[in-house]
Amino acid sequence: MEEIQIPSYFICPISLEMMKDPVTISTGITYDRENIEKWIFSAKNNICPVTKQSLITSIELTPNVTLRRLIQSWCTINASHGIERFPTPKPPVSKPQIIKLLKEAKSPKMQMKSLKTLRSIASENDANKRCMESAGAMEFLASIINNNSSEVFEEEEGFMSTKDEALSILYQLKLSENGLKSLIMSGNGEFIESLTRVMQHGSYESRAYAVMLMKDMFEVSTPTPLLSLKQEFFTQVVQVLRDEISQKATKASLQVLVHACPFGRNRVKAAEAGAIRVLVDLLLDSSEKRVCELMLILLDQICQSAEGRAELLNHPGGLAIVSKKILRVSKVGSERAIKILHSISKFSSTPSVVQEMLSLGVVAKLCLVLQVDCGSKAKERAREILKFHAKAWRNSPCIPMNLLSSYPF
């Protein structure tokens, strides 16, 4: 079969594939809609790929109808060569359409039906999500979640409340940074309190959506709202961790707490919520690298408080599991695990704790750290721990002979 050459002006500059839905952006360059939407919304680029001009002021995607018809005509002419004519794409949703839908959704009788339509629109593409956000969908969905009363409807898959539906759509929107910031600052922490109630009383699915949305919000948050988090918030996030709803929910819960716990008062609240015990128990069975790193980072943060260190020492396997993760997870994991032991040695090292570290093999592991390549900071802390308790440990038979040469006498 004779090879057919596609005209160059039919080709998308990003993907080098034939355009099916050509759109022109503010710089005058035409791209395939799917590819330029991925570039702008998913990859979060704000420049034109060809001209490198900024798109911050305008990211309107104008359909290039003339070019689309030319491409479709070319496909029809070359049908004998196996070229299929693609159908005319469905026009994207417009802001007035979303505003009309939101207005209809304010009626209790129409609300669930309108929410399902919004979910369908959001699932089509990223451009629809941004259009929904600009039309006020975020504020409307948040108002439903903030409302203590919620209508419940029977669906094929079970019972579904309007609050559950609104929350899943709001998470699905993948809000812009400005949208996430406005959510976390709204109503003096009202929305965070609403998500806390969802984590306390909601279904497993809604609790997962709540903590995953909170993770997105905390990633762009300033310190101010994080400093005013209540004890109940930590209790519910730790409970989501304990229940192991899903791998995504577990990871999001860890990330939420990591963002919250650089602050002293929050470390104490996390310790009082039982975070240490849950983290140690999860570490016993966890093998996924990033999850283990997050757990060790969080343990390190909480153990910078006296309450956190006490909780770790009260757990029968606390010191053992932290020591076990050294040199077994990653460089980051080893550094955090050694930092935890450094905090314990420096501030909470009673004679019984010192003896426990020796009998559990912690001392031998620290000597091993001095012999391998695991980062200068980790080695420095390991050496300091060994020096802290040199009198108690230097002559112990628990230290293997081959590691005695590493002991910093």
Tab-separated table of C-alpha atoms in Angstrom:
chain	number	residue	atom	x	y	z
A	1	MET	CA	0.000	0.000	0.000
A	2	GLU	CA	1.223	3.440	-0.894
A	3	GLU	CA	2.343	5.408	2.163
A	4	ILE	CA	0.151	8.452	2.829
A	5	GLN	CA	1.840	11.618	4.041
A	6	ILE	CA	-0.220	13.653	6.508
A	7	PRO	CA	0.013	17.407	5.752
A	8	SER	CA	2.237	19.092	8.322
A	9	TYR	CA	-0.381	21.662	9.308
A	10	PHE	CA	-2.660	18.769	10.396
A	11	ILE	CA	-0.082	17.720	12.985
A	12	CYS	CA	-0.247	18.781	16.655
A	13	PRO	CA	3.067	20.510	17.598
A	14	ILE	CA	3.104	18.733	20.992
A	15	SER	CA	2.334	15.102	20.142
A	16	LEU	CA	3.307	15.020	16.433
A	17	GLU	CA	0.047	13.133	15.799
A	18	MET	CA	-2.841	14.166	13.571
A	19	MET	CA	-5.240	16.581	15.248
A	20	LYS	CA	-8.821	15.450	15.826
A	21	ASP	CA	-10.163	18.481	17.645
A	22	PRO	CA	-7.950	21.471	16.709
A	23	VAL	CA	-8.146	24.492	19.008
A	24	THR	CA	-6.283	27.793	18.867
A	25	ILE	CA	-4.889	29.393	22.031
A	26	SER	CA	-4.242	33.084	22.744
A	27	THR	CA	-0.792	33.000	21.083
A	28	GLY	CA	-2.344	32.044	17.721
A	29	ILE	CA	-0.933	28.502	17.644
A	30	THR	CA	-3.288	25.587	16.966
A	31	TYR	CA	-3.034	22.329	18.928
A	32	ASP	CA	-5.106	19.203	19.399
A	33	ARG	CA	-7.492	19.859	22.303
A	34	GLU	CA	-6.625	16.715	24.278
A	35	ASN	CA	-2.879	17.363	24.095
A	36	ILE	CA	-2.933	21.082	24.929
A	37	GLU	CA	-5.327	20.407	27.840
A	38	LYS	CA	-2.875	17.842	29.240
A	39	TRP	CA	-0.060	20.379	28.809
A	40	ILE	CA	-1.933	23.195	30.577
A	41	PHE	CA	-4.074	21.437	33.175
A	42	SER	CA	-2.479	18.082	34.032
A	43	ALA	CA	1.178	19.112	33.610
A	44	LYS	CA	0.361	22.615	34.975
A	45	ASN	CA	2.316	24.498	32.318
A	46	ASN	CA	1.375	28.140	31.780
A	47	ILE	CA	3.330	28.864	28.598
A	48	CYS	CA	2.666	28.180	24.928
A	49	PRO	CA	4.807	25.127	23.934
A	50	VAL	CA	5.838	26.745	20.623
A	51	THR	CA	6.161	30.485	21.331
A	52	LYS	CA	6.981	30.162	25.083
A	53	GLN	CA	4.635	33.100	25.711
A	54	SER	CA	2.749	33.223	29.022
A	55	LEU	CA	-0.839	31.949	29.110
A	56	ILE	CA	-1.614	33.264	32.610
A	57	THR	CA	-3.901	36.034	31.386
A	58	SER	CA	-5.859	33.805	28.983
A	59	ILE	CA	-6.179	30.056	28.489
A	60	GLU	CA	-9.215	30.149	26.230
A	61	LEU	CA	-9.289	27.252	23.751
A	62	THR	CA	-11.050	28.423	20.588
A	63	PRO	CA	-12.201	25.627	18.222
A	64	ASN	CA	-10.495	25.887	14.821
A	65	VAL	CA	-13.532	24.747	12.835
A	66	THR	CA	-11.986	25.432	9.399
A	67	LEU	CA	-8.948	23.258	10.094
A	68	ARG	CA	-11.081	20.488	11.600
A	69	ARG	CA	-13.219	20.346	8.451
A	70	LEU	CA	-10.106	20.268	6.256
A	71	ILE	CA	-8.756	17.311	8.263
A	72	GLN	CA	-12.086	15.473	8.074
A	73	SER	CA	-12.276	16.076	4.299
A	74	TRP	CA	-8.724	14.784	3.861
A	75	CYS	CA	-9.648	11.647	5.838
A	76	THR	CA	-12.697	11.089	3.595
A	77	ILE	CA	-10.648	11.527	0.384
A	78	ASN	CA	-8.057	9.018	1.645
A	79	ALA	CA	-10.563	6.464	2.973
A	80	SER	CA	-9.389	3.958	0.322
A	81	HIS	CA	-5.971	3.970	2.008
A	82	GLY	CA	-7.419	2.926	5.364
A	83	ILE	CA	-7.768	6.437	6.786
A	84	GLU	CA	-10.843	6.709	9.033
A	85	ARG	CA	-12.793	9.944	9.294
A	86	PHE	CA	-13.236	10.867	12.930
A	87	PRO	CA	-16.583	12.226	14.134
A	88	THR	CA	-17.158	15.895	14.895
A	89	PRO	CA	-16.193	16.328	18.572
A	90	LYS	CA	-18.767	17.225	21.180
A	91	PRO	CA	-18.542	20.939	22.004
A	92	PRO	CA	-17.058	21.685	25.473
A	93	VAL	CA	-19.305	22.818	28.266
A	94	SER	CA	-19.739	26.583	28.667
A	95	LYS	CA	-19.771	28.718	31.799
A	96	PRO	CA	-23.447	29.762	31.341
A	97	GLN	CA	-24.420	26.072	31.164
A	98	ILE	CA	-22.679	25.377	34.490
A	99	ILE	CA	-24.227	28.452	36.139
A	100	LYS	CA	-27.707	27.293	35.000
A	101	LEU	CA	-27.042	23.809	36.374
A	102	LEU	CA	-25.866	25.189	39.724
A	103	LYS	CA	-28.994	27.323	39.953
A	104	GLU	CA	-31.172	24.257	39.354
A	105	ALA	CA	-29.204	22.323	41.974
A	106	LYS	CA	-30.334	24.727	44.693
A	107	SER	CA	-33.751	23.112	44.518
A	108	PRO	CA	-33.819	20.136	46.983
A	109	LYS	CA	-35.850	18.066	44.487
A	110	MET	CA	-33.325	18.643	41.692
A	111	GLN	CA	-30.130	18.585	43.725
A	112	MET	CA	-29.036	14.952	43.398
A	113	LYS	CA	-29.902	14.859	39.671
A	114	SER	CA	-27.913	18.078	39.113
A	115	LEU	CA	-24.964	16.731	41.098
A	116	LYS	CA	-24.854	13.608	38.930
A	117	THR	CA	-24.819	15.802	35.812
A	118	LEU	CA	-21.964	17.848	37.285
A	119	ARG	CA	-20.040	14.638	38.011
A	120	SER	CA	-20.507	13.506	34.398
A	121	ILE	CA	-19.328	16.877	33.042
A	122	ALA	CA	-16.255	16.894	35.300
A	123	SER	CA	-15.254	13.385	34.221
A	124	GLU	CA	-15.057	14.335	30.522
A	125	ASN	CA	-11.907	16.478	30.498
A	126	ASP	CA	-9.763	18.963	32.422
A	127	ALA	CA	-11.176	21.960	30.544
A	128	ASN	CA	-14.633	21.158	31.929
A	129	LYS	CA	-13.194	21.020	35.451
A	130	ARG	CA	-11.626	24.468	35.097
A	131	CYS	CA	-14.862	25.818	33.599
A	132	MET	CA	-16.824	24.428	36.541
A	133	GLU	CA	-14.422	25.998	39.029
A	134	SER	CA	-14.628	29.422	37.356
A	135	ALA	CA	-18.451	29.209	37.276
A	136	GLY	CA	-18.686	28.770	41.058
A	137	ALA	CA	-19.080	24.985	41.358
A	138	MET	CA	-16.430	24.830	44.082
A	139	GLU	CA	-18.294	27.231	46.380
A	140	PHE	CA	-21.610	25.463	45.757
A	141	LEU	CA	-20.211	21.995	46.475
A	142	ALA	CA	-18.428	23.254	49.608
A	143	SER	CA	-21.715	24.747	50.879
A	144	ILE	CA	-23.371	21.304	50.637
A	145	ILE	CA	-20.484	19.712	52.554
A	146	ASN	CA	-20.650	22.451	55.202
A	147	ASN	CA	-24.374	21.882	55.644
A	148	ASN	CA	-24.972	19.631	58.669
A	149	SER	CA	-28.149	18.228	57.142
A	150	SER	CA	-27.923	16.156	53.978
A	151	GLU	CA	-30.498	14.433	51.795
A	152	VAL	CA	-30.035	10.660	51.405
A	153	PHE	CA	-31.139	8.821	48.255
A	154	GLU	CA	-31.256	5.118	47.431
A	155	GLU	CA	-29.078	4.210	44.458
A	156	GLU	CA	-28.317	0.923	42.698
A	157	GLU	CA	-25.033	0.628	44.615
A	158	GLY	CA	-26.659	1.536	47.969
A	159	PHE	CA	-27.570	4.747	49.783
A	160	MET	CA	-25.896	8.003	48.723
A	161	SER	CA	-26.191	11.403	50.396
A	162	THR	CA	-25.889	14.730	48.599
A	163	LYS	CA	-22.912	15.478	50.860
A	164	ASP	CA	-21.122	12.304	49.704
A	165	GLU	CA	-21.805	13.147	46.063
A	166	ALA	CA	-20.661	16.763	46.457
A	167	LEU	CA	-17.441	15.689	48.155
A	168	SER	CA	-16.527	13.170	45.461
A	169	ILE	CA	-17.135	15.788	42.727
A	170	LEU	CA	-15.117	18.423	44.585
A	171	TYR	CA	-12.148	16.047	44.843
A	172	GLN	CA	-12.571	15.023	41.190
A	173	LEU	CA	-12.342	18.686	40.095
A	174	LYS	CA	-8.611	18.769	41.016
A	175	LEU	CA	-8.930	22.429	41.961
A	176	SER	CA	-6.385	25.087	41.067
A	177	GLU	CA	-3.968	26.306	43.732
A	178	ASN	CA	-6.065	29.434	44.295
A	179	GLY	CA	-9.195	27.326	44.650
A	180	LEU	CA	-7.572	25.069	47.243
A	181	LYS	CA	-6.285	28.070	49.188
A	182	SER	CA	-9.719	29.685	49.279
A	183	LEU	CA	-11.215	26.426	50.580
A	184	ILE	CA	-8.786	26.100	53.474
A	185	MET	CA	-9.191	29.775	54.434
A	186	SER	CA	-12.987	29.831	54.119
A	187	GLY	CA	-15.088	30.553	57.183
A	188	ASN	CA	-12.207	30.581	59.686
A	189	GLY	CA	-11.526	26.858	59.276
A	190	GLU	CA	-15.178	25.901	58.715
A	191	PHE	CA	-14.417	23.655	55.743
A	192	ILE	CA	-11.681	21.749	57.606
A	193	GLU	CA	-14.171	21.149	60.429
A	194	SER	CA	-16.701	19.888	57.872
A	195	LEU	CA	-14.171	17.433	56.437
A	196	THR	CA	-13.332	16.335	59.994
A	197	ARG	CA	-17.022	15.503	60.549
A	198	VAL	CA	-17.050	13.532	57.291
A	199	MET	CA	-14.006	11.542	58.492
A	200	GLN	CA	-15.835	10.866	61.753
A	201	HIS	CA	-19.306	9.934	60.477
A	202	GLY	CA	-19.020	9.358	56.720
A	203	SER	CA	-18.782	6.179	54.664
A	204	TYR	CA	-15.367	4.660	53.974
A	205	GLU	CA	-15.413	6.173	50.478
A	206	SER	CA	-16.301	9.670	51.738
A	207	ARG	CA	-13.667	9.490	54.492
A	208	ALA	CA	-11.073	8.655	51.843
A	209	TYR	CA	-12.189	11.572	49.645
A	210	ALA	CA	-12.105	13.902	52.667
A	211	VAL	CA	-8.522	13.090	53.609
A	212	MET	CA	-7.320	13.123	49.978
A	213	LEU	CA	-8.890	16.559	49.399
A	214	MET	CA	-7.335	17.762	52.635
A	215	LYS	CA	-3.933	16.584	51.409
A	216	ASP	CA	-4.299	18.723	48.267
A	217	MET	CA	-5.326	21.711	50.404
A	218	PHE	CA	-2.446	21.344	52.883
A	219	GLU	CA	0.119	21.159	50.077
A	220	VAL	CA	-0.607	24.802	49.131
A	221	SER	CA	-1.560	26.110	52.571
A	222	THR	CA	0.196	28.835	54.551
A	223	PRO	CA	1.101	27.983	58.188
A	224	THR	CA	-1.724	30.061	59.721
A	225	PRO	CA	-4.673	27.643	59.242
A	226	LEU	CA	-2.477	24.667	60.159
A	227	LEU	CA	-1.622	26.246	63.515
A	228	SER	CA	-5.287	26.286	64.550
A	229	LEU	CA	-6.113	22.620	63.840
A	230	LYS	CA	-8.193	21.058	66.620
A	231	GLN	CA	-7.550	17.830	68.534
A	232	GLU	CA	-10.543	16.160	66.875
A	233	PHE	CA	-8.938	16.707	63.473
A	234	PHE	CA	-5.854	14.687	64.480
A	235	THR	CA	-8.021	12.008	66.106
A	236	GLN	CA	-9.977	11.462	62.885
A	237	VAL	CA	-6.977	11.494	60.515
A	238	VAL	CA	-5.230	8.936	62.744
A	239	GLN	CA	-8.420	6.840	62.703
A	240	VAL	CA	-8.391	6.837	58.885
A	241	LEU	CA	-4.802	5.584	59.117
A	242	ARG	CA	-5.810	2.913	61.628
A	243	ASP	CA	-8.698	1.677	59.479
A	244	GLU	CA	-6.472	1.299	56.370
A	245	ILE	CA	-9.375	2.257	54.092
A	246	SER	CA	-7.212	2.198	50.972
A	247	GLN	CA	-3.588	2.690	49.977
A	248	LYS	CA	-4.414	6.156	48.593
A	249	ALA	CA	-6.203	7.168	51.792
A	250	THR	CA	-3.321	5.902	53.942
A	251	LYS	CA	-0.762	7.825	51.911
A	252	ALA	CA	-2.895	10.982	51.942
A	253	SER	CA	-3.382	10.715	55.730
A	254	LEU	CA	0.374	10.480	56.235
A	255	GLN	CA	0.967	13.485	53.981
A	256	VAL	CA	-1.697	15.516	55.816
A	257	LEU	CA	-0.032	14.822	59.161
A	258	VAL	CA	3.459	15.515	57.777
A	259	HIS	CA	2.250	18.959	56.639
A	260	ALA	CA	0.648	19.592	60.052
A	261	CYS	CA	3.398	18.355	62.374
A	262	PRO	CA	6.308	20.764	61.833
A	263	PHE	CA	4.504	22.801	64.510
A	264	GLY	CA	5.050	21.948	68.193
A	265	ARG	CA	1.439	22.022	69.373
A	266	ASN	CA	0.367	19.812	66.485
A	267	ARG	CA	3.020	17.214	67.352
A	268	VAL	CA	1.561	16.933	70.836
A	269	LYS	CA	-1.985	16.646	69.443
A	270	ALA	CA	-0.871	13.916	67.023
A	271	ALA	CA	0.791	12.001	69.872
A	272	GLU	CA	-2.333	12.331	72.028
A	273	ALA	CA	-4.430	11.056	69.093
A	274	GLY	CA	-2.445	7.790	69.158
A	275	ALA	CA	-0.448	8.410	65.986
A	276	ILE	CA	2.758	6.782	67.312
A	277	ARG	CA	1.138	3.423	68.066
A	278	VAL	CA	-0.651	3.332	64.706
A	279	LEU	CA	2.525	4.262	62.798
A	280	VAL	CA	4.644	1.608	64.532
A	281	ASP	CA	1.994	-1.052	63.910
A	282	LEU	CA	1.758	-0.079	60.231
A	283	LEU	CA	5.539	-0.018	59.830
A	284	LEU	CA	5.690	-3.663	60.954
A	285	ASP	CA	3.846	-4.776	57.807
A	286	SER	CA	4.610	-1.987	55.339
A	287	SER	CA	7.110	-2.546	52.522
A	288	GLU	CA	6.206	0.242	50.036
A	289	LYS	CA	9.170	2.628	49.987
A	290	ARG	CA	7.412	6.005	49.900
A	291	VAL	CA	4.852	4.999	52.544
A	292	CYS	CA	7.642	3.822	54.881
A	293	GLU	CA	9.501	7.101	54.305
A	294	LEU	CA	6.395	9.121	55.171
A	295	MET	CA	5.845	7.089	58.343
A	296	LEU	CA	9.433	7.611	59.474
A	297	ILE	CA	9.290	11.329	58.644
A	298	LEU	CA	6.109	11.623	60.714
A	299	LEU	CA	7.531	9.580	63.598
A	300	ASP	CA	10.584	11.858	63.588
A	301	GLN	CA	8.388	14.961	63.725
A	302	ILE	CA	6.232	13.672	66.589
A	303	CYS	CA	9.256	12.357	68.521
A	304	GLN	CA	10.576	15.904	68.690
A	305	SER	CA	7.999	16.310	71.471
A	306	ALA	CA	8.293	14.699	74.918
A	307	GLU	CA	4.817	13.200	74.475
A	308	GLY	CA	5.820	11.589	71.186
A	309	ARG	CA	8.996	10.073	72.615
A	310	ALA	CA	7.075	8.689	75.597
A	311	GLU	CA	4.530	7.063	73.266
A	312	LEU	CA	7.269	5.452	71.175
A	313	LEU	CA	9.005	4.045	74.262
A	314	ASN	CA	5.690	2.747	75.620
A	315	HIS	CA	5.143	0.678	72.474
A	316	PRO	CA	6.729	-2.796	72.910
A	317	GLY	CA	8.079	-2.721	69.363
A	318	GLY	CA	8.775	1.007	68.998
A	319	LEU	CA	12.565	1.070	69.212
A	320	ALA	CA	12.912	-2.284	67.468
A	321	ILE	CA	10.919	-1.375	64.341
A	322	VAL	CA	12.611	2.035	63.985
A	323	SER	CA	16.029	0.379	64.208
A	324	LYS	CA	14.973	-2.369	61.785
A	325	LYS	CA	14.131	0.196	59.081
A	326	ILE	CA	17.674	1.638	59.095
A	327	LEU	CA	19.441	0.639	55.829
A	328	ARG	CA	16.299	-1.211	54.669
A	329	VAL	CA	14.056	1.496	53.184
A	330	SER	CA	16.073	4.277	51.560
A	331	LYS	CA	18.620	6.941	52.398
A	332	VAL	CA	15.798	9.234	53.518
A	333	GLY	CA	14.299	6.457	55.638
A	334	SER	CA	17.621	5.691	57.312
A	335	GLU	CA	18.288	9.344	58.082
A	336	ARG	CA	14.864	9.764	59.702
A	337	ALA	CA	15.104	6.523	61.698
A	338	ILE	CA	18.528	7.527	63.058
A	339	LYS	CA	17.175	10.996	63.861
A	340	ILE	CA	14.375	9.395	65.909
A	341	LEU	CA	16.912	7.342	67.882
A	342	HIS	CA	19.018	10.481	68.336
A	343	SER	CA	16.024	12.302	69.884
A	344	ILE	CA	15.387	9.355	72.217
A	345	SER	CA	19.082	9.134	73.228
A	346	LYS	CA	19.454	12.854	73.800
A	347	PHE	CA	16.238	13.597	75.699
A	348	SER	CA	14.684	10.325	76.973
A	349	SER	CA	17.577	7.947	77.664
A	350	THR	CA	16.855	6.370	81.054
A	351	PRO	CA	19.092	3.412	82.105
A	352	SER	CA	16.362	0.960	81.060
A	353	VAL	CA	16.041	2.609	77.628
A	354	VAL	CA	19.826	2.472	77.129
A	355	GLN	CA	19.837	-1.221	78.037
A	356	GLU	CA	16.846	-1.913	75.751
A	357	MET	CA	18.604	-0.282	72.795
A	358	LEU	CA	21.581	-2.559	73.401
A	359	SER	CA	19.556	-5.771	73.739
A	360	LEU	CA	17.455	-4.976	70.617
A	361	GLY	CA	20.552	-4.652	68.428
A	362	VAL	CA	20.195	-0.893	67.995
A	363	VAL	CA	23.823	-0.343	68.981
A	364	ALA	CA	25.112	-2.922	66.500
A	365	LYS	CA	22.992	-1.315	63.760
A	366	LEU	CA	24.471	2.116	64.556
A	367	CYS	CA	27.991	0.694	64.349
A	368	LEU	CA	27.089	-0.740	60.950
A	369	VAL	CA	25.883	2.700	59.811
A	370	LEU	CA	29.385	4.055	60.414
A	371	GLN	CA	30.800	1.507	57.959
A	372	VAL	CA	28.451	2.019	55.004
A	373	ASP	CA	27.561	4.884	52.691
A	374	CYS	CA	24.326	6.334	54.076
A	375	GLY	CA	24.963	10.081	54.259
A	376	SER	CA	27.234	12.216	56.395
A	377	LYS	CA	24.412	13.587	58.566
A	378	ALA	CA	23.186	10.085	59.419
A	379	LYS	CA	26.711	8.963	60.304
A	380	GLU	CA	27.257	12.031	62.448
A	381	ARG	CA	24.074	11.383	64.433
A	382	ALA	CA	24.857	7.653	64.772
A	383	ARG	CA	28.311	8.553	66.134
A	384	GLU	CA	26.780	11.007	68.603
A	385	ILE	CA	24.331	8.370	69.894
A	386	LEU	CA	27.180	5.909	70.442
A	387	LYS	CA	29.195	8.572	72.283
A	388	PHE	CA	26.215	9.539	74.488
A	389	HIS	CA	26.239	6.077	76.050
A	390	ALA	CA	29.830	4.951	75.514
A	391	LYS	CA	30.302	3.903	79.152
A	392	ALA	CA	27.248	1.631	79.075
A	393	TRP	CA	27.853	0.096	75.667
A	394	ARG	CA	31.580	-0.046	74.906
A	395	ASN	CA	32.321	-3.373	76.598
A	396	SER	CA	29.056	-5.101	75.824
A	397	PRO	CA	29.152	-8.605	74.270
A	398	CYS	CA	26.039	-7.558	72.263
A	399	ILE	CA	28.272	-5.609	69.865
A	400	PRO	CA	29.735	-8.007	67.240
A	401	MET	CA	33.534	-8.135	67.215
A	402	ASN	CA	33.700	-7.049	63.581
A	403	LEU	CA	31.859	-3.814	64.476
A	404	LEU	CA	33.935	-2.912	67.543
A	405	SER	CA	36.459	-1.152	65.317
A	406	SER	CA	33.670	1.251	64.317
A	407	TYR	CA	32.720	2.148	67.873
A	408	PRO	CA	33.718	5.790	68.534
A	409	PHE	CA	35.655	5.312	71.776
